[in-house]
């Protein structure tokens, strides 16, 4: 079942929901498990910066950054 079958534009429905406060964006905050890790990414992953913010800092797509951090194994993720 597609929303288009009911004449609903998904993009505009989400925009409406965000503007009126009943749809919110889910953000992922990576946290480094090793405090002694000296890599730049590990220093920045303290739970205060979202994955999107880190992607801008490192000039990489958020999807590629998430894959790299997830494959590393030294990070946990907080979603809110």
Short mmCIF file of C-alpha atoms in Angstrom, two decimals:
data_model
loop_
_atom_site.label_atom_id
_atom_site.label_comp_id
_atom_site.label_asym_id
_atom_site.label_seq_id
_atom_site.Cartn_x
_atom_site.Cartn_y
_atom_site.Cartn_z
CA UNK A 1 0.00 0.00 0.00
CA UNK A 2 1.46 3.25 -1.13
CA UNK A 3 0.41 6.64 0.25
CA UNK A 4 0.21 7.81 -3.36
CA UNK A 5 -2.80 5.51 -3.83
CA UNK A 6 -4.63 7.76 -1.36
CA UNK A 7 -3.41 11.00 -2.99
CA UNK A 8 -0.93 11.67 -0.15
CA UNK A 9 2.47 13.19 -0.96
CA UNK A 10 4.87 11.59 1.57
CA UNK A 11 7.33 14.47 1.49
CA UNK A 12 4.70 17.12 2.17
CA UNK A 13 3.08 14.98 4.88
CA UNK A 14 6.42 14.70 6.73
CA UNK A 15 7.09 18.44 6.33
CA UNK A 16 3.65 19.17 7.76
CA UNK A 17 4.28 16.81 10.68
CA UNK A 18 7.64 18.37 11.50
CA UNK A 19 6.27 21.92 11.30
CA UNK A 20 3.36 21.07 13.61
CA UNK A 21 5.47 19.07 16.07
CA UNK A 22 3.99 15.58 15.85
CA UNK A 23 6.86 14.14 13.77
CA UNK A 24 10.43 14.51 14.97
CA UNK A 25 13.79 13.66 13.44
CA UNK A 26 15.71 10.83 15.06
CA UNK A 27 19.35 11.76 15.72
CA UNK A 28 22.20 9.32 16.37
CA UNK A 29 25.00 10.29 18.76
CA UNK A 30 28.09 8.03 18.65
CA UNK A 31 30.07 7.56 21.87
CA UNK A 32 33.60 6.15 21.95
CA UNK A 33 34.07 3.27 24.39
CA UNK A 34 37.83 3.76 24.70
CA UNK A 35 38.64 7.02 26.46
CA UNK A 36 42.38 6.65 25.73
CA UNK A 37 41.82 6.43 21.95
CA UNK A 38 43.77 9.31 20.39
CA UNK A 39 42.09 9.29 16.96
CA UNK A 40 40.29 12.50 16.07
CA UNK A 41 36.99 10.71 15.46
CA UNK A 42 37.15 9.06 18.89
CA UNK A 43 37.85 12.37 20.61
CA UNK A 44 34.83 13.98 18.95
CA UNK A 45 32.49 11.06 19.70
CA UNK A 46 31.60 12.00 23.27
CA UNK A 47 27.82 11.97 22.87
CA UNK A 48 27.45 15.72 22.34
CA UNK A 49 27.69 15.75 18.53
CA UNK A 50 25.23 14.02 16.23
CA UNK A 51 26.31 11.80 13.38
CA UNK A 52 25.25 14.50 10.91
CA UNK A 53 27.46 17.09 12.65
CA UNK A 54 30.43 14.73 12.54
CA UNK A 55 29.79 14.02 8.86
CA UNK A 56 30.06 17.74 8.13
CA UNK A 57 33.31 18.00 10.11
CA UNK A 58 34.87 15.07 8.22
CA UNK A 59 33.29 15.97 4.84
CA UNK A 60 31.79 12.51 4.36
CA UNK A 61 28.24 11.30 3.96
CA UNK A 62 26.47 10.33 7.21
CA UNK A 63 25.77 6.85 5.83
CA UNK A 64 29.47 6.16 5.12
CA UNK A 65 30.47 7.57 8.50
CA UNK A 66 27.92 5.37 10.28
CA UNK A 67 29.18 2.29 8.43
CA UNK A 68 32.80 3.08 9.31
CA UNK A 69 32.10 3.77 12.97
CA UNK A 70 29.83 0.73 13.28
CA UNK A 71 32.46 -1.54 11.67
CA UNK A 72 35.14 -0.23 14.06
CA UNK A 73 33.39 -1.81 17.05
CA UNK A 74 34.67 0.70 19.62
CA UNK A 75 31.55 2.86 19.59
CA UNK A 76 28.04 2.71 20.99
CA UNK A 77 25.14 4.80 19.73
CA UNK A 78 22.58 6.92 21.52
CA UNK A 79 19.40 7.68 19.60
CA UNK A 80 17.12 10.53 20.56
#
